[in-house]
């Protein structure tokens, strides 16, 4: 079997009858694929219609050969984007036959050319399994390290959890604001990933406020500090209060209150997250 060959922007694998260009693959029908294989094998030479009939159509097959060959050439040209009037790949010589005119490159690795499709699929499955196993092992190791300080090794980052901001108003529209403030705070603190390990999506953080236990959060997530936030409305005035709490003794080491005007509400997520990040870096990271 002829090995995989390249011409122009195409790569042709005769065994499965595949034309590849970039990341796209076109599978030719069996007869057009065999016709192309013959023409490529005899590149630069005129291949007569009689020779193509002998090599592609067996002698005991009774078909309309002329129509069949014309169909094959048309299919090949369509797949290559070629033209009979201005050919780049297949030249028609009236009453003589066809000639493949594009330069060939036969430096494609033979092993790749002979590898059946199921071999490639098996290799892809094996690689996926190995990657899945590696990711699972890494996540398990990180979880163990976070829950057991003695296993943290070289990770000296400060671990901090951001609890979803509580909407303590009766206004449903403020649910969205509370979520936006939470997301902005997590994103802003994550900008210090070299010195901070930020947890913002653990199930233990989403429990109702009356059942929230800062000590339990610290123990289950291996964090040393917790960020809490409240969305309130006092006498018609929106108020956002944020707290930085040390898990060890559950003491407040920072708190701040925002009472934005209507004009300031649009940038409230930026202001709150920036204030929290400044407090955290100043008090926990030394600036």
PDB file of C-alpha atoms in Angstrom:
ATOM      1  CA  UNK A   1       0.000   0.000   0.000  1.00  0.00           C
ATOM      2  CA  UNK A   2       1.254   3.431  -0.924  1.00  0.00           C
ATOM      3  CA  UNK A   3       2.258   5.526   2.121  1.00  0.00           C
ATOM      4  CA  UNK A   4       0.684   8.815   3.081  1.00  0.00           C
ATOM      5  CA  UNK A   5       1.725  11.627   0.742  1.00  0.00           C
ATOM      6  CA  UNK A   6       1.425  15.407   0.839  1.00  0.00           C
ATOM      7  CA  UNK A   7       0.774  17.783  -2.032  1.00  0.00           C
ATOM      8  CA  UNK A   8      -0.134  21.443  -1.811  1.00  0.00           C
ATOM      9  CA  UNK A   9      -2.059  21.987   1.396  1.00  0.00           C
ATOM     10  CA  UNK A  10      -3.383  18.415   1.381  1.00  0.00           C
ATOM     11  CA  UNK A  11      -2.335  15.111   2.900  1.00  0.00           C
ATOM     12  CA  UNK A  12      -3.687  11.929   1.287  1.00  0.00           C
ATOM     13  CA  UNK A  13      -3.938   8.606   3.096  1.00  0.00           C
ATOM     14  CA  UNK A  14      -4.870   5.928   0.514  1.00  0.00           C
ATOM     15  CA  UNK A  15      -5.766   3.189   3.037  1.00  0.00           C
ATOM     16  CA  UNK A  16      -8.870   4.874   4.463  1.00  0.00           C
ATOM     17  CA  UNK A  17      -9.208   7.139   1.413  1.00  0.00           C
ATOM     18  CA  UNK A  18      -8.849  10.313   3.484  1.00  0.00           C
ATOM     19  CA  UNK A  19      -7.909  13.808   2.334  1.00  0.00           C
ATOM     20  CA  UNK A  20      -6.742  16.056   5.157  1.00  0.00           C
ATOM     21  CA  UNK A  21      -6.247  19.801   5.096  1.00  0.00           C
ATOM     22  CA  UNK A  22      -5.432  21.562   8.347  1.00  0.00           C
ATOM     23  CA  UNK A  23      -7.745  20.080  10.933  1.00  0.00           C
ATOM     24  CA  UNK A  24     -10.419  18.997   8.418  1.00  0.00           C
ATOM     25  CA  UNK A  25     -10.731  15.489   6.970  1.00  0.00           C
ATOM     26  CA  UNK A  26     -12.680  14.459   3.858  1.00  0.00           C
ATOM     27  CA  UNK A  27     -13.307  10.746   3.308  1.00  0.00           C
ATOM     28  CA  UNK A  28     -13.583   9.929  -0.390  1.00  0.00           C
ATOM     29  CA  UNK A  29     -15.816   7.175  -1.710  1.00  0.00           C
ATOM     30  CA  UNK A  30     -13.916   3.930  -2.456  1.00  0.00           C
ATOM     31  CA  UNK A  31     -13.661   4.293  -6.239  1.00  0.00           C
ATOM     32  CA  UNK A  32     -12.644   7.988  -6.308  1.00  0.00           C
ATOM     33  CA  UNK A  33     -10.072   7.182  -3.604  1.00  0.00           C
ATOM     34  CA  UNK A  34      -8.590   4.361  -5.717  1.00  0.00           C
ATOM     35  CA  UNK A  35      -8.498   6.572  -8.824  1.00  0.00           C
ATOM     36  CA  UNK A  36      -6.650   9.282  -6.890  1.00  0.00           C
ATOM     37  CA  UNK A  37      -4.246   6.690  -5.481  1.00  0.00           C
ATOM     38  CA  UNK A  38      -3.362   5.508  -9.004  1.00  0.00           C
ATOM     39  CA  UNK A  39      -2.855   9.052 -10.288  1.00  0.00           C
ATOM     40  CA  UNK A  40      -0.686   9.996  -7.295  1.00  0.00           C
ATOM     41  CA  UNK A  41       1.355   6.803  -7.631  1.00  0.00           C
ATOM     42  CA  UNK A  42       2.061   7.737 -11.271  1.00  0.00           C
ATOM     43  CA  UNK A  43       2.476  11.467 -10.577  1.00  0.00           C
ATOM     44  CA  UNK A  44       3.846  13.354 -13.579  1.00  0.00           C
ATOM     45  CA  UNK A  45       2.874  10.553 -15.974  1.00  0.00           C
ATOM     46  CA  UNK A  46      -0.142  10.200 -18.229  1.00  0.00           C
ATOM     47  CA  UNK A  47      -2.498   7.481 -16.959  1.00  0.00           C
ATOM     48  CA  UNK A  48      -4.835   6.278 -19.693  1.00  0.00           C
ATOM     49  CA  UNK A  49      -8.509   5.636 -19.165  1.00  0.00           C
ATOM     50  CA  UNK A  50      -7.950   1.980 -20.075  1.00  0.00           C
ATOM     51  CA  UNK A  51      -5.354   1.607 -17.329  1.00  0.00           C
ATOM     52  CA  UNK A  52      -7.667   3.208 -14.791  1.00  0.00           C
ATOM     53  CA  UNK A  53     -10.421   0.821 -15.861  1.00  0.00           C
ATOM     54  CA  UNK A  54      -8.148  -2.194 -15.369  1.00  0.00           C
ATOM     55  CA  UNK A  55      -6.831  -1.065 -11.972  1.00  0.00           C
ATOM     56  CA  UNK A  56      -9.998   0.339 -10.429  1.00  0.00           C
ATOM     57  CA  UNK A  57     -12.833  -1.605 -12.055  1.00  0.00           C
ATOM     58  CA  UNK A  58     -12.465  -5.343 -12.058  1.00  0.00           C
ATOM     59  CA  UNK A  59     -12.985  -7.161 -15.348  1.00  0.00           C
ATOM     60  CA  UNK A  60     -16.136  -8.950 -14.226  1.00  0.00           C
ATOM     61  CA  UNK A  61     -17.881  -5.770 -13.105  1.00  0.00           C
ATOM     62  CA  UNK A  62     -20.322  -4.504 -15.706  1.00  0.00           C
ATOM     63  CA  UNK A  63     -20.884  -0.804 -15.232  1.00  0.00           C
ATOM     64  CA  UNK A  64     -21.045   2.309 -17.340  1.00  0.00           C
ATOM     65  CA  UNK A  65     -17.279   2.845 -17.082  1.00  0.00           C
ATOM     66  CA  UNK A  66     -17.144   6.203 -18.875  1.00  0.00           C
ATOM     67  CA  UNK A  67     -19.792   7.712 -16.629  1.00  0.00           C
ATOM     68  CA  UNK A  68     -18.219   6.118 -13.536  1.00  0.00           C
ATOM     69  CA  UNK A  69     -14.749   7.492 -14.270  1.00  0.00           C
ATOM     70  CA  UNK A  70     -16.090  10.950 -15.022  1.00  0.00           C
ATOM     71  CA  UNK A  71     -17.928  10.852 -11.676  1.00  0.00           C
ATOM     72  CA  UNK A  72     -14.742   9.844  -9.839  1.00  0.00           C
ATOM     73  CA  UNK A  73     -12.675  12.638 -11.385  1.00  0.00           C
ATOM     74  CA  UNK A  74     -15.417  15.160 -10.577  1.00  0.00           C
ATOM     75  CA  UNK A  75     -15.542  13.996  -6.949  1.00  0.00           C
ATOM     76  CA  UNK A  76     -11.764  14.222  -6.580  1.00  0.00           C
ATOM     77  CA  UNK A  77     -11.656  17.712  -8.069  1.00  0.00           C
ATOM     78  CA  UNK A  78     -14.484  18.850  -5.807  1.00  0.00           C
ATOM     79  CA  UNK A  79     -12.631  17.581  -2.733  1.00  0.00           C
ATOM     80  CA  UNK A  80      -9.405  19.299  -3.829  1.00  0.00           C
ATOM     81  CA  UNK A  81     -11.078  22.500  -5.018  1.00  0.00           C
ATOM     82  CA  UNK A  82      -9.504  21.822  -8.416  1.00  0.00           C
ATOM     83  CA  UNK A  83     -10.629  22.984 -11.857  1.00  0.00           C
ATOM     84  CA  UNK A  84     -10.551  21.168 -15.197  1.00  0.00           C
ATOM     85  CA  UNK A  85      -9.865  24.422 -17.073  1.00  0.00           C
ATOM     86  CA  UNK A  86      -7.107  25.633 -14.705  1.00  0.00           C
ATOM     87  CA  UNK A  87      -5.886  22.492 -12.953  1.00  0.00           C
ATOM     88  CA  UNK A  88      -3.571  22.556  -9.926  1.00  0.00           C
ATOM     89  CA  UNK A  89      -3.651  18.821  -9.294  1.00  0.00           C
ATOM     90  CA  UNK A  90      -5.293  16.746 -12.065  1.00  0.00           C
ATOM     91  CA  UNK A  91      -4.774  17.593 -15.721  1.00  0.00           C
ATOM     92  CA  UNK A  92      -7.063  16.178 -18.401  1.00  0.00           C
ATOM     93  CA  UNK A  93      -5.395  15.189 -21.679  1.00  0.00           C
ATOM     94  CA  UNK A  94      -8.136  14.692 -24.308  1.00  0.00           C
ATOM     95  CA  UNK A  95      -8.251  11.182 -25.810  1.00  0.00           C
ATOM     96  CA  UNK A  96      -5.173  10.212 -23.725  1.00  0.00           C
ATOM     97  CA  UNK A  97      -6.115  10.207 -20.031  1.00  0.00           C
ATOM     98  CA  UNK A  98      -5.170  12.116 -16.881  1.00  0.00           C
ATOM     99  CA  UNK A  99      -1.978  13.296 -15.222  1.00  0.00           C
ATOM    100  CA  UNK A 100      -1.339  14.307 -11.593  1.00  0.00           C
ATOM    101  CA  UNK A 101       0.734  17.508 -11.858  1.00  0.00           C
ATOM    102  CA  UNK A 102       1.253  18.724  -8.262  1.00  0.00           C
ATOM    103  CA  UNK A 103       4.653  18.105  -6.577  1.00  0.00           C
ATOM    104  CA  UNK A 104       4.553  15.305  -3.995  1.00  0.00           C
ATOM    105  CA  UNK A 105       6.125  15.157  -0.546  1.00  0.00           C
ATOM    106  CA  UNK A 106       6.607  11.662   0.760  1.00  0.00           C
ATOM    107  CA  UNK A 107       8.202  12.527   4.114  1.00  0.00           C
ATOM    108  CA  UNK A 108       5.096  11.691   6.151  1.00  0.00           C
ATOM    109  CA  UNK A 109       5.979   9.074   8.772  1.00  0.00           C
ATOM    110  CA  UNK A 110       5.146   5.571   7.446  1.00  0.00           C
ATOM    111  CA  UNK A 111       3.952   4.406  10.879  1.00  0.00           C
ATOM    112  CA  UNK A 112       1.304   7.058  10.826  1.00  0.00           C
ATOM    113  CA  UNK A 113       0.255   6.104   7.335  1.00  0.00           C
ATOM    114  CA  UNK A 114      -0.180   2.405   8.222  1.00  0.00           C
ATOM    115  CA  UNK A 115      -1.819   2.892  11.612  1.00  0.00           C
ATOM    116  CA  UNK A 116      -5.480   1.859  11.319  1.00  0.00           C
ATOM    117  CA  UNK A 117      -8.206   4.160  12.574  1.00  0.00           C
ATOM    118  CA  UNK A 118      -8.963   1.925  15.533  1.00  0.00           C
ATOM    119  CA  UNK A 119      -5.317   2.160  16.622  1.00  0.00           C
ATOM    120  CA  UNK A 120      -5.548   5.953  16.662  1.00  0.00           C
ATOM    121  CA  UNK A 121      -8.836   5.779  18.577  1.00  0.00           C
ATOM    122  CA  UNK A 122      -7.360   3.417  21.176  1.00  0.00           C
ATOM    123  CA  UNK A 123      -4.386   5.727  21.665  1.00  0.00           C
ATOM    124  CA  UNK A 124      -6.721   8.708  22.131  1.00  0.00           C
ATOM    125  CA  UNK A 125      -8.800   6.815  24.710  1.00  0.00           C
ATOM    126  CA  UNK A 126      -5.687   5.733  26.597  1.00  0.00           C
ATOM    127  CA  UNK A 127      -4.375   9.298  26.647  1.00  0.00           C
ATOM    128  CA  UNK A 128      -7.740  10.576  27.924  1.00  0.00           C
ATOM    129  CA  UNK A 129      -7.742   7.974  30.718  1.00  0.00           C
ATOM    130  CA  UNK A 130      -4.212   8.903  31.743  1.00  0.00           C
ATOM    131  CA  UNK A 131      -5.058  12.612  31.800  1.00  0.00           C
ATOM    132  CA  UNK A 132      -8.231  11.963  33.806  1.00  0.00           C
ATOM    133  CA  UNK A 133      -6.276   9.904  36.318  1.00  0.00           C
ATOM    134  CA  UNK A 134      -3.611  12.573  36.659  1.00  0.00           C
ATOM    135  CA  UNK A 135      -6.193  15.324  37.200  1.00  0.00           C
ATOM    136  CA  UNK A 136      -8.067  13.215  39.763  1.00  0.00           C
ATOM    137  CA  UNK A 137      -4.862  12.476  41.662  1.00  0.00           C
ATOM    138  CA  UNK A 138      -3.881  16.150  41.665  1.00  0.00           C
ATOM    139  CA  UNK A 139      -7.263  17.299  42.952  1.00  0.00           C
ATOM    140  CA  UNK A 140      -7.254  14.638  45.683  1.00  0.00           C
ATOM    141  CA  UNK A 141      -3.764  15.617  46.774  1.00  0.00           C
ATOM    142  CA  UNK A 142      -4.717  19.281  46.920  1.00  0.00           C
ATOM    143  CA  UNK A 143      -7.799  18.520  48.990  1.00  0.00           C
ATOM    144  CA  UNK A 144      -5.774  16.497  51.472  1.00  0.00           C
ATOM    145  CA  UNK A 145      -3.179  19.230  51.696  1.00  0.00           C
ATOM    146  CA  UNK A 146      -5.853  21.858  52.332  1.00  0.00           C
ATOM    147  CA  UNK A 147      -7.537  19.851  55.091  1.00  0.00           C
ATOM    148  CA  UNK A 148      -4.300  18.739  56.744  1.00  0.00           C
ATOM    149  CA  UNK A 149      -1.882  21.635  57.265  1.00  0.00           C
ATOM    150  CA  UNK A 150       1.009  19.256  57.756  1.00  0.00           C
ATOM    151  CA  UNK A 151       0.683  18.083  54.166  1.00  0.00           C
ATOM    152  CA  UNK A 152       0.734  21.495  52.535  1.00  0.00           C
ATOM    153  CA  UNK A 153       4.427  21.229  51.749  1.00  0.00           C
ATOM    154  CA  UNK A 154       5.825  24.178  49.833  1.00  0.00           C
ATOM    155  CA  UNK A 155       2.450  25.947  49.433  1.00  0.00           C
ATOM    156  CA  UNK A 156       2.893  28.852  51.836  1.00  0.00           C
ATOM    157  CA  UNK A 157      -0.026  30.885  50.503  1.00  0.00           C
ATOM    158  CA  UNK A 158      -2.606  32.267  52.913  1.00  0.00           C
ATOM    159  CA  UNK A 159      -5.877  30.355  52.471  1.00  0.00           C
ATOM    160  CA  UNK A 160      -9.029  32.463  52.636  1.00  0.00           C
ATOM    161  CA  UNK A 161     -12.715  31.679  52.019  1.00  0.00           C
ATOM    162  CA  UNK A 162     -15.312  34.093  50.618  1.00  0.00           C
ATOM    163  CA  UNK A 163     -18.822  33.341  51.898  1.00  0.00           C
ATOM    164  CA  UNK A 164     -21.661  34.426  49.570  1.00  0.00           C
ATOM    165  CA  UNK A 165     -22.904  37.876  50.572  1.00  0.00           C
ATOM    166  CA  UNK A 166     -26.229  37.730  52.461  1.00  0.00           C
ATOM    167  CA  UNK A 167     -29.218  39.660  51.144  1.00  0.00           C
ATOM    168  CA  UNK A 168     -30.840  40.755  54.395  1.00  0.00           C
ATOM    169  CA  UNK A 169     -33.490  42.892  52.688  1.00  0.00           C
ATOM    170  CA  UNK A 170     -36.908  41.850  51.452  1.00  0.00           C
ATOM    171  CA  UNK A 171     -36.006  43.024  47.942  1.00  0.00           C
ATOM    172  CA  UNK A 172     -35.516  40.114  45.541  1.00  0.00           C
ATOM    173  CA  UNK A 173     -33.580  42.321  43.130  1.00  0.00           C
ATOM    174  CA  UNK A 174     -30.790  42.545  45.687  1.00  0.00           C
ATOM    175  CA  UNK A 175     -30.132  38.788  45.341  1.00  0.00           C
ATOM    176  CA  UNK A 176     -28.371  39.563  42.092  1.00  0.00           C
ATOM    177  CA  UNK A 177     -26.382  42.363  43.723  1.00  0.00           C
ATOM    178  CA  UNK A 178     -25.263  40.034  46.532  1.00  0.00           C
ATOM    179  CA  UNK A 179     -24.074  37.448  43.992  1.00  0.00           C
ATOM    180  CA  UNK A 180     -22.286  40.104  41.937  1.00  0.00           C
ATOM    181  CA  UNK A 181     -20.449  41.415  45.016  1.00  0.00           C
ATOM    182  CA  UNK A 182     -19.407  37.868  45.942  1.00  0.00           C
ATOM    183  CA  UNK A 183     -18.100  37.082  42.460  1.00  0.00           C
ATOM    184  CA  UNK A 184     -16.240  40.400  42.216  1.00  0.00           C
ATOM    185  CA  UNK A 185     -14.569  39.823  45.594  1.00  0.00           C
ATOM    186  CA  UNK A 186     -13.445  36.304  44.677  1.00  0.00           C
ATOM    187  CA  UNK A 187     -12.106  37.503  41.328  1.00  0.00           C
ATOM    188  CA  UNK A 188     -10.249  40.427  42.883  1.00  0.00           C
ATOM    189  CA  UNK A 189      -8.588  38.291  45.571  1.00  0.00           C
ATOM    190  CA  UNK A 190      -7.715  35.637  42.986  1.00  0.00           C
ATOM    191  CA  UNK A 191      -5.534  38.283  41.354  1.00  0.00           C
ATOM    192  CA  UNK A 192      -3.058  37.558  44.179  1.00  0.00           C
ATOM    193  CA  UNK A 193      -2.918  33.821  43.450  1.00  0.00           C
ATOM    194  CA  UNK A 194       0.825  33.755  44.076  1.00  0.00           C
ATOM    195  CA  UNK A 195       0.234  34.632  47.743  1.00  0.00           C
ATOM    196  CA  UNK A 196      -3.453  33.838  48.316  1.00  0.00           C
ATOM    197  CA  UNK A 197      -5.404  30.599  47.894  1.00  0.00           C
ATOM    198  CA  UNK A 198      -9.035  31.710  47.529  1.00  0.00           C
ATOM    199  CA  UNK A 199     -12.012  29.368  48.095  1.00  0.00           C
ATOM    200  CA  UNK A 200     -15.343  30.688  46.891  1.00  0.00           C
ATOM    201  CA  UNK A 201     -17.435  27.788  45.643  1.00  0.00           C
ATOM    202  CA  UNK A 202     -17.421  25.099  48.355  1.00  0.00           C
ATOM    203  CA  UNK A 203     -20.775  23.706  49.505  1.00  0.00           C
ATOM    204  CA  UNK A 204     -20.035  24.537  53.149  1.00  0.00           C
ATOM    205  CA  UNK A 205     -19.973  28.243  52.228  1.00  0.00           C
ATOM    206  CA  UNK A 206     -23.507  28.210  50.832  1.00  0.00           C
ATOM    207  CA  UNK A 207     -25.288  27.143  54.005  1.00  0.00           C
ATOM    208  CA  UNK A 208     -27.996  29.404  55.555  1.00  0.00           C
ATOM    209  CA  UNK A 209     -26.637  32.152  57.748  1.00  0.00           C
ATOM    210  CA  UNK A 210     -28.219  30.874  60.960  1.00  0.00           C
ATOM    211  CA  UNK A 211     -26.417  27.540  60.529  1.00  0.00           C
ATOM    212  CA  UNK A 212     -23.104  29.047  59.450  1.00  0.00           C
ATOM    213  CA  UNK A 213     -20.118  28.041  61.574  1.00  0.00           C
ATOM    214  CA  UNK A 214     -16.864  29.888  60.908  1.00  0.00           C
ATOM    215  CA  UNK A 215     -14.838  27.286  62.818  1.00  0.00           C
ATOM    216  CA  UNK A 216     -16.370  24.476  60.744  1.00  0.00           C
ATOM    217  CA  UNK A 217     -15.602  26.376  57.536  1.00  0.00           C
ATOM    218  CA  UNK A 218     -11.985  26.800  58.595  1.00  0.00           C
ATOM    219  CA  UNK A 219     -11.634  23.138  59.545  1.00  0.00           C
ATOM    220  CA  UNK A 220     -13.254  21.669  56.420  1.00  0.00           C
ATOM    221  CA  UNK A 221     -11.518  23.971  53.935  1.00  0.00           C
ATOM    222  CA  UNK A 222      -8.211  24.479  55.708  1.00  0.00           C
ATOM    223  CA  UNK A 223      -8.577  28.276  55.566  1.00  0.00           C
ATOM    224  CA  UNK A 224      -7.202  30.701  58.114  1.00  0.00           C
ATOM    225  CA  UNK A 225      -9.561  33.598  57.351  1.00  0.00           C
ATOM    226  CA  UNK A 226     -13.120  34.124  56.127  1.00  0.00           C
ATOM    227  CA  UNK A 227     -14.751  37.039  54.285  1.00  0.00           C
ATOM    228  CA  UNK A 228     -18.405  37.743  55.133  1.00  0.00           C
ATOM    229  CA  UNK A 229     -20.681  40.330  53.513  1.00  0.00           C
ATOM    230  CA  UNK A 230     -24.159  41.735  54.086  1.00  0.00           C
ATOM    231  CA  UNK A 231     -26.543  43.623  51.802  1.00  0.00           C
ATOM    232  CA  UNK A 232     -28.961  45.712  53.888  1.00  0.00           C
ATOM    233  CA  UNK A 233     -31.403  48.557  53.421  1.00  0.00           C
ATOM    234  CA  UNK A 234     -31.670  50.956  56.355  1.00  0.00           C
ATOM    235  CA  UNK A 235     -34.381  53.634  56.103  1.00  0.00           C
ATOM    236  CA  UNK A 236     -34.277  53.419  52.325  1.00  0.00           C
ATOM    237  CA  UNK A 237     -30.461  53.632  52.216  1.00  0.00           C
ATOM    238  CA  UNK A 238     -28.535  50.722  50.695  1.00  0.00           C
ATOM    239  CA  UNK A 239     -25.750  49.504  52.960  1.00  0.00           C
ATOM    240  CA  UNK A 240     -23.018  46.949  52.282  1.00  0.00           C
ATOM    241  CA  UNK A 241     -21.005  45.666  55.245  1.00  0.00           C
ATOM    242  CA  UNK A 242     -17.938  43.445  54.839  1.00  0.00           C
ATOM    243  CA  UNK A 243     -16.001  41.546  57.498  1.00  0.00           C
ATOM    244  CA  UNK A 244     -12.599  39.840  57.594  1.00  0.00           C
ATOM    245  CA  UNK A 245     -12.629  37.193  60.335  1.00  0.00           C
ATOM    246  CA  UNK A 246      -9.734  35.145  61.682  1.00  0.00           C
ATOM    247  CA  UNK A 247     -10.834  31.526  62.034  1.00  0.00           C
ATOM    248  CA  UNK A 248      -8.548  30.663  64.967  1.00  0.00           C
ATOM    249  CA  UNK A 249     -10.391  32.864  67.480  1.00  0.00           C
ATOM    250  CA  UNK A 250     -13.261  34.080  65.235  1.00  0.00           C
ATOM    251  CA  UNK A 251     -12.231  37.683  65.810  1.00  0.00           C
ATOM    252  CA  UNK A 252     -12.891  40.533  63.394  1.00  0.00           C
ATOM    253  CA  UNK A 253      -9.616  41.957  62.157  1.00  0.00           C
ATOM    254  CA  UNK A 254     -11.311  44.309  59.679  1.00  0.00           C
ATOM    255  CA  UNK A 255     -14.808  45.518  58.804  1.00  0.00           C
ATOM    256  CA  UNK A 256     -16.089  48.224  56.498  1.00  0.00           C
ATOM    257  CA  UNK A 257     -19.460  49.796  55.742  1.00  0.00           C
ATOM    258  CA  UNK A 258     -20.489  51.188  52.341  1.00  0.00           C
ATOM    259  CA  UNK A 259     -23.511  53.452  51.934  1.00  0.00           C
ATOM    260  CA  UNK A 260     -23.377  54.303  48.224  1.00  0.00           C
ATOM    261  CA  UNK A 261     -25.321  57.021  46.498  1.00  0.00           C
ATOM    262  CA  UNK A 262     -27.419  56.184  43.442  1.00  0.00           C
ATOM    263  CA  UNK A 263     -24.573  57.339  41.196  1.00  0.00           C
ATOM    264  CA  UNK A 264     -22.095  55.058  42.980  1.00  0.00           C
ATOM    265  CA  UNK A 265     -24.199  51.899  42.752  1.00  0.00           C
ATOM    266  CA  UNK A 266     -23.017  51.122  39.223  1.00  0.00           C
ATOM    267  CA  UNK A 267     -19.436  50.662  40.416  1.00  0.00           C
ATOM    268  CA  UNK A 268     -20.268  49.172  43.797  1.00  0.00           C
ATOM    269  CA  UNK A 269     -18.849  45.733  42.971  1.00  0.00           C
ATOM    270  CA  UNK A 270     -15.524  47.310  42.035  1.00  0.00           C
ATOM    271  CA  UNK A 271     -15.388  49.495  45.146  1.00  0.00           C
ATOM    272  CA  UNK A 272     -16.287  46.691  47.554  1.00  0.00           C
ATOM    273  CA  UNK A 273     -13.943  44.106  46.043  1.00  0.00           C
ATOM    274  CA  UNK A 274     -11.104  46.634  45.928  1.00  0.00           C
ATOM    275  CA  UNK A 275     -11.603  47.556  49.602  1.00  0.00           C
ATOM    276  CA  UNK A 276     -11.627  43.889  50.631  1.00  0.00           C
ATOM    277  CA  UNK A 277      -8.499  43.142  48.607  1.00  0.00           C
ATOM    278  CA  UNK A 278      -6.686  46.126  50.112  1.00  0.00           C
ATOM    279  CA  UNK A 279      -7.603  45.016  53.624  1.00  0.00           C
ATOM    280  CA  UNK A 280      -6.571  41.423  53.020  1.00  0.00           C
ATOM    281  CA  UNK A 281      -3.238  42.235  51.399  1.00  0.00           C
ATOM    282  CA  UNK A 282      -2.467  44.871  54.024  1.00  0.00           C
ATOM    283  CA  UNK A 283      -3.316  42.772  57.069  1.00  0.00           C
ATOM    284  CA  UNK A 284      -2.461  39.259  55.912  1.00  0.00           C
ATOM    285  CA  UNK A 285       0.232  39.713  53.279  1.00  0.00           C
ATOM    286  CA  UNK A 286       2.078  42.714  54.617  1.00  0.00           C
ATOM    287  CA  UNK A 287       1.030  45.146  51.870  1.00  0.00           C
TER     288      UNK A 287
END
